Coordinates of C-alpha atoms and ligand atoms in Angstrom, one line a residue:
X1 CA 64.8 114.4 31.0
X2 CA 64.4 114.3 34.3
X3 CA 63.8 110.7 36.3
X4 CA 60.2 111.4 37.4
X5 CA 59.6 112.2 33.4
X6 CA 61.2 109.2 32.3
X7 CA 59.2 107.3 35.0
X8 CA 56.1 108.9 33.6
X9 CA 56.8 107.8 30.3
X10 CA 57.5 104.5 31.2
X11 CA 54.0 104.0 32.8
X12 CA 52.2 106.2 29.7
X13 CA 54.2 104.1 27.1
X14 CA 53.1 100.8 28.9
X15 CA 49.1 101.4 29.5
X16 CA 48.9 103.0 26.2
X17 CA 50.4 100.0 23.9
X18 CA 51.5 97.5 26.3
X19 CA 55.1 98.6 25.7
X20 CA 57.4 97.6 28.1
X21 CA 60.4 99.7 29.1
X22 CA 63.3 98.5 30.9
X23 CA 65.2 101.2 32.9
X24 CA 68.0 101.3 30.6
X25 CA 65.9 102.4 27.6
X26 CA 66.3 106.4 28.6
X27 CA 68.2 106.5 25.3
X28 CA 65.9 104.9 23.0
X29 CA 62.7 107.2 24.9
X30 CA 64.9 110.4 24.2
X31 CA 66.2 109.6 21.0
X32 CA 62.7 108.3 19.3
X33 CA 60.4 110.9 21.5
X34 CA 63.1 114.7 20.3
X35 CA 61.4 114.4 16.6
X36 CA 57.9 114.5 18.2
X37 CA 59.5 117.3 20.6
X38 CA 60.1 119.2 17.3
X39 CA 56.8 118.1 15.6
X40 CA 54.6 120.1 18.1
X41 CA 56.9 122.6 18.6
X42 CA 58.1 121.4 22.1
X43 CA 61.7 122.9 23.2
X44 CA 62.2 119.9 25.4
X45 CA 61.3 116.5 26.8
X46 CA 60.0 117.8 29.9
X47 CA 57.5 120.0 27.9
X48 CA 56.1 117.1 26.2
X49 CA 55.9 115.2 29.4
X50 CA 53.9 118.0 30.7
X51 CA 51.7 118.1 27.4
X52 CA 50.8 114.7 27.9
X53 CA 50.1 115.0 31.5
X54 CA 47.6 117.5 30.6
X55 CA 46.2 116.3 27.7
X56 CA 43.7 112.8 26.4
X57 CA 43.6 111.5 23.4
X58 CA 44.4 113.7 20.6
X59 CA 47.3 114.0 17.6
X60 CA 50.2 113.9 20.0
X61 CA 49.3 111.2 22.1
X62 CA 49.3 109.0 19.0
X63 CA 52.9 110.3 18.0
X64 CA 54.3 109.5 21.1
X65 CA 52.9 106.2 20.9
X66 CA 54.0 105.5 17.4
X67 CA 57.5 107.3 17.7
X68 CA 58.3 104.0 20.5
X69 CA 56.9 101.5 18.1
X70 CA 59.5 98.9 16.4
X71 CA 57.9 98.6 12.9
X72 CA 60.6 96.0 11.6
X73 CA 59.6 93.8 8.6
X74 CA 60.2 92.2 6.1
X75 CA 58.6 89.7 3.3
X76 CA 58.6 86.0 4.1
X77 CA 60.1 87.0 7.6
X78 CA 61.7 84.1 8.7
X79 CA 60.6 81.9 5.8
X80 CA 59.6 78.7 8.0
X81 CA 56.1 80.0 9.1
X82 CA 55.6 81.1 4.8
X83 CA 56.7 77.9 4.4
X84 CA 54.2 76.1 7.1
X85 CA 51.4 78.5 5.9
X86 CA 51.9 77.2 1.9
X87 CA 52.7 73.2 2.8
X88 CA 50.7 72.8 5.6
X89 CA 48.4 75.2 7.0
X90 CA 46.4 76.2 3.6
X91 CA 46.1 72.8 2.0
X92 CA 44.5 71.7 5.5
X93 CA 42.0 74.6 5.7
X94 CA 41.3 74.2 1.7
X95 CA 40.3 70.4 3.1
X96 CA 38.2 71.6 6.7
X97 CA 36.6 74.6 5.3
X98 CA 35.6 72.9 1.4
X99 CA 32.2 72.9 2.4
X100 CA 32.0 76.5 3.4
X101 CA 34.3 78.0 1.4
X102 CA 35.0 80.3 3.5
X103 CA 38.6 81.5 5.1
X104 CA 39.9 84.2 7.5
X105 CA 43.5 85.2 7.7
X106 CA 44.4 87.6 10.6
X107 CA 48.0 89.2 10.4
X108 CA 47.7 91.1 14.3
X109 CA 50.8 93.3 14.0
X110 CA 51.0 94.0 10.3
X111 CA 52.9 96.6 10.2
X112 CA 53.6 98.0 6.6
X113 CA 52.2 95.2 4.9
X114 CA 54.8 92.6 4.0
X115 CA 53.9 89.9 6.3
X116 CA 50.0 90.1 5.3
X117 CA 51.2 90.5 1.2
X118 CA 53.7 87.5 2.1
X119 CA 50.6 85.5 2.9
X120 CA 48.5 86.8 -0.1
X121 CA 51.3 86.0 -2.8
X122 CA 51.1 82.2 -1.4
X123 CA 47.5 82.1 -1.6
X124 CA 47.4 83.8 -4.9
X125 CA 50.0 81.1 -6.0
X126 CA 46.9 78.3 -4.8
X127 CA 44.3 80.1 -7.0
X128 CA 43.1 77.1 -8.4
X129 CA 42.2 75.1 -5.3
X130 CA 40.2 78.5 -4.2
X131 CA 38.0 79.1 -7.3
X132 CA 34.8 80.3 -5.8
X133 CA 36.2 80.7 -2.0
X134 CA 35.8 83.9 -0.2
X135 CA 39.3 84.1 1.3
X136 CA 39.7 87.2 3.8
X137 CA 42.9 88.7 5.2
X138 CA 42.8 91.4 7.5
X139 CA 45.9 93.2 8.9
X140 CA 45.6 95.2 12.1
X141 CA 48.3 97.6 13.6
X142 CA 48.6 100.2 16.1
X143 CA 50.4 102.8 14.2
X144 CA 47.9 104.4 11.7
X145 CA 51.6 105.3 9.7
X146 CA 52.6 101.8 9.0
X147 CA 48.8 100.7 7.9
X148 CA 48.4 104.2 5.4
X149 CA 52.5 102.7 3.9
X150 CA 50.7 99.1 3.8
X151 CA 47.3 100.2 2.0
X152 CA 49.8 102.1 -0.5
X153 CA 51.8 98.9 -1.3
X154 CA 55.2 101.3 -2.3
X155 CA 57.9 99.8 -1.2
X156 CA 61.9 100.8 -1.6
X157 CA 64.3 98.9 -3.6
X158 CA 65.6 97.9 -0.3
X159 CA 62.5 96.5 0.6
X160 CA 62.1 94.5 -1.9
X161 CA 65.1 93.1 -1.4
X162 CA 64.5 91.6 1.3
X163 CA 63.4 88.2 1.9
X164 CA 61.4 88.5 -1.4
X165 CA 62.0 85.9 -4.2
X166 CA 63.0 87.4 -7.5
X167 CA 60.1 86.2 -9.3
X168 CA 57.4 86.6 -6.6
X169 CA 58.7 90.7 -7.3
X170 CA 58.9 90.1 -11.0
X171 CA 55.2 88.6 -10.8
X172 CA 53.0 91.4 -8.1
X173 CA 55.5 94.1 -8.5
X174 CA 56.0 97.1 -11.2
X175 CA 58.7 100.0 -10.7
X176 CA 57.6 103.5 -10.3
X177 CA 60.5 105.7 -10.4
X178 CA 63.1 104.6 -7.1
X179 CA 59.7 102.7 -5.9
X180 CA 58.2 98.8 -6.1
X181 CA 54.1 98.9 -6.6
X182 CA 52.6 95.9 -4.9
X183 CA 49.6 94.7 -8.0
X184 CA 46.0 96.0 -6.9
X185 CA 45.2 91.9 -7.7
X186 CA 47.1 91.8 -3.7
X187 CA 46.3 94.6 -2.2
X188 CA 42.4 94.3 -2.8
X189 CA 43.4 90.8 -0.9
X190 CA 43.9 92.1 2.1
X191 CA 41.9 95.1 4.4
X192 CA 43.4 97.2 7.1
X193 CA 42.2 98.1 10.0
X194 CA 43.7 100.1 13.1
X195 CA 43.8 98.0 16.3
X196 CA 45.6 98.1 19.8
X197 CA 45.9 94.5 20.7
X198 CA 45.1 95.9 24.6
X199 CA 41.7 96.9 23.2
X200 CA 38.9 94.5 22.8
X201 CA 38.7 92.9 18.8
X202 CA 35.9 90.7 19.5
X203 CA 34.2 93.0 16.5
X204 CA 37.0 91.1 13.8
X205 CA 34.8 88.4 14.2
X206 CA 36.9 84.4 14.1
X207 CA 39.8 83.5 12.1
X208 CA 41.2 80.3 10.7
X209 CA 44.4 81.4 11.5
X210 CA 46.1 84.1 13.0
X211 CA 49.9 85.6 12.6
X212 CA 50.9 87.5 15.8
X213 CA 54.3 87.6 15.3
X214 CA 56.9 89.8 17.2
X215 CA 55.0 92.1 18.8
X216 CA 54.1 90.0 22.2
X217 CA 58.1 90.5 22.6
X218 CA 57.4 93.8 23.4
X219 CA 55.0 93.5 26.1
X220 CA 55.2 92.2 29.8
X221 CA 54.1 88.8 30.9
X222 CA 50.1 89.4 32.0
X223 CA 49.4 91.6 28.4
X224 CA 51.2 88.9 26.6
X225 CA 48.8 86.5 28.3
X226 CA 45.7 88.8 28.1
X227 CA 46.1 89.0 24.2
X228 CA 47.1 85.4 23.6
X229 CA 44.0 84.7 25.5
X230 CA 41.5 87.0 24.1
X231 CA 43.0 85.6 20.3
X232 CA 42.6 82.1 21.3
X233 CA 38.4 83.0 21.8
X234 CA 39.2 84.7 18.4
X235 CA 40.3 81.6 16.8
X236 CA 38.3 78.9 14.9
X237 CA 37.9 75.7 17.2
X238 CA 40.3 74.1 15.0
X239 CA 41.8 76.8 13.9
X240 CA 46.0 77.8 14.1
X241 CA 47.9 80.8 15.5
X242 CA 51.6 81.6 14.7
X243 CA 54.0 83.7 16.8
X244 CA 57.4 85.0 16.3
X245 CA 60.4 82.6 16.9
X246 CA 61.2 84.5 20.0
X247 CA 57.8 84.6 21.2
X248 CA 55.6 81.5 23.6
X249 CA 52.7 80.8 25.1
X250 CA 54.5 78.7 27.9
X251 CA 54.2 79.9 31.0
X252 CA 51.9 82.5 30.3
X253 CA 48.8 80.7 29.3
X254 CA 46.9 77.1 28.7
X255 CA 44.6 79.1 26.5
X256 CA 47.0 78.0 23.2
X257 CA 49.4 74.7 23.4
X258 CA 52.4 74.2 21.2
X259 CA 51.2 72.1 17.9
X260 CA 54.1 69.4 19.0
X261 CA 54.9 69.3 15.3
X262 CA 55.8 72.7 14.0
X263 CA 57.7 75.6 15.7
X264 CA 55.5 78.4 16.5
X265 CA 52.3 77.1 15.8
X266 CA 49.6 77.0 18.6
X267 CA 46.1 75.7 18.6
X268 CA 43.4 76.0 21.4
X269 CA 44.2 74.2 24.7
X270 CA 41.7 71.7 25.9
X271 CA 40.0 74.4 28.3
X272 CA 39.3 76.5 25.7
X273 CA 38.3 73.4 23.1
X274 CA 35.9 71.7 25.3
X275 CA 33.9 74.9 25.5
X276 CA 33.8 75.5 21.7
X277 CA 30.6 74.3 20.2
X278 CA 32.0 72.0 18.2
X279 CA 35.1 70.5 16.8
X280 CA 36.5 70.2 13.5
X281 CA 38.3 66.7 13.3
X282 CA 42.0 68.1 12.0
X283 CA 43.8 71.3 13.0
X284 CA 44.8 73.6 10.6
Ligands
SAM301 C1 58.2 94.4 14.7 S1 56.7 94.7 13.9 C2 56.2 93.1 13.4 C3 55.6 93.1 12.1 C4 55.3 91.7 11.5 N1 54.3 91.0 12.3 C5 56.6 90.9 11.4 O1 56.8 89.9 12.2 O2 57.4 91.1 10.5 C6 55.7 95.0 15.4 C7 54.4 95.8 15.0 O3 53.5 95.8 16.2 C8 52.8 97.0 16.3 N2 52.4 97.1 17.7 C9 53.0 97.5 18.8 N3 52.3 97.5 19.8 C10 51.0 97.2 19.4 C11 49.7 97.1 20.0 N4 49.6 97.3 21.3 N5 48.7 96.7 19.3 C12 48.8 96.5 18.0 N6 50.0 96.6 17.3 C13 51.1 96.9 18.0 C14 53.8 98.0 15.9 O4 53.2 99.2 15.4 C15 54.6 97.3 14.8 O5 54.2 97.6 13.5

């Protein structure tokens, strides 16, 4: 691969999903991009480079984007913001929203389903409190091939096996053959959607709370502030938004403040507050 393709690659990687590429990534580019080389029957990187200079939007363009993506997951990821949602976060909302019944979950970067099914099992586990609610979660992705995996709910033995408590698998889960079947009872919890987070999604319509969560690491500093901002006017007045532990709004953005209390919980700033229509007394 020549500079100038690399270059181009770079700047086609980073307007078509905010991916950021350092310089030193060549390896990474060549090593993710020589199965898509071989998919539509492309000798070399160069060729595909040359496809894609050609070419819009079509098959190929969508599996060069997808081939860069980092779709790493797992269930209860990190435990403390599963934790936040079960203690904190849904007995609040249970309280705010008890008059409307009504509650919207947004996981932003859902990749193969086990942070939006991590969510679902907790509410699931608060059934009773939600008798009569209409609670919605959607998950949202870029790659069409993690979404098709999460709508499936088939996960590996490995999967499973990671960060999933024994009798959460024992409850939602049944074998099939090597496989793990996530219950229908979850899965018809939660609806899928494809979405770039650099496209608009005023169309989701406002959530109570929204899990971005390691996927602003992979974008420069104005897209990470574009999106935070554009999910803050997403967000419920009072409503709660939860990033990955290596992920901030500081310094990027006023739009979301740090909740002071809990790690990686944001609510709207005061900018964005004071133009709301009007304010629910607690936060999520
Ligand atoms: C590392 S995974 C994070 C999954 C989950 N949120 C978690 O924390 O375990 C990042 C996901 O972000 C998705 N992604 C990358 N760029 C995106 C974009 N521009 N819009 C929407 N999703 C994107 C990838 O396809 C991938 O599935």
């Amino acid at each position: 691969m020549t500079e100038a393709d690399f270059t181009f690659l770079r700047e086609y990687l980073k307007k078509r999903s905010g991916l950021a590429l350092g310089p030193e990534k060549r390896y990474l580019v060549e090593s993710r991009l020589s199965p898509v080389c071989r998919r539509f029957n492309l000798a070399t990187l160069s060729d595909l480079v040359g496809a894609l200079r050609l070419s819009r939007e079509g098959p190929m363009e969508q599996a060069v984007v997808e081939a860069m993506t980092t779709n790493e997951t797992f269930f209860f990821r990190d435990r403390a913001p599963f934790d936040l949602f079960r203690d904190v976060l849904l007995p609040r909302a249970i309280a705010a929203r008890a008059s409307t019944r009504r509650l919207r979950i947004w996981s932003a970067a859902a990749s193969t389903g086990q942070e939006p099914y991590s969510l679902a099992m907790l509410i699931h586990e608060a059934a009773a409190q939600l008798v009569g609610w209409q609670v919605e979660i959607v998950g949202t992705d870029l790659s069409t091939e993690v979404l098709e995996k999460a709508r499936l709910g088939l996960y590996s033995h490995f999967e499973v096996q990671r960060g999933l408590p024994v009798q959460l698998l024992v409850k939602h889960f049944t074998q099939v053959g090597e496989q793990w079947r996530i219950s229908p009872q979850l899965t018809n919890m939660v609806s899928y959607r494809p979405l770039n987070l650099l496209h608009p999604f005023d169309h989701l319509g406002q959530f109570d709370i929204v899990y971005c969560r390691n996927v602003l690491i992979y974008f420069d500093a104005p897209t990470k502030a574009d999106v935070l901002e554009r999910i803050a006017k997403a967000l419920t007045p009072d409503g709660a938004v939860l990033l990955g532990a290596a992920e901030t709004v500081i310094g990027l953005t006023e739009a979301l403040v740090p909740d002071g209390q809990h790690r990686g919980l944001y609510r709207q700033g005061a900018t964005h507050r004071a133009a709301a229509p009007q304010r629910l007394a607690a936060g999520f």
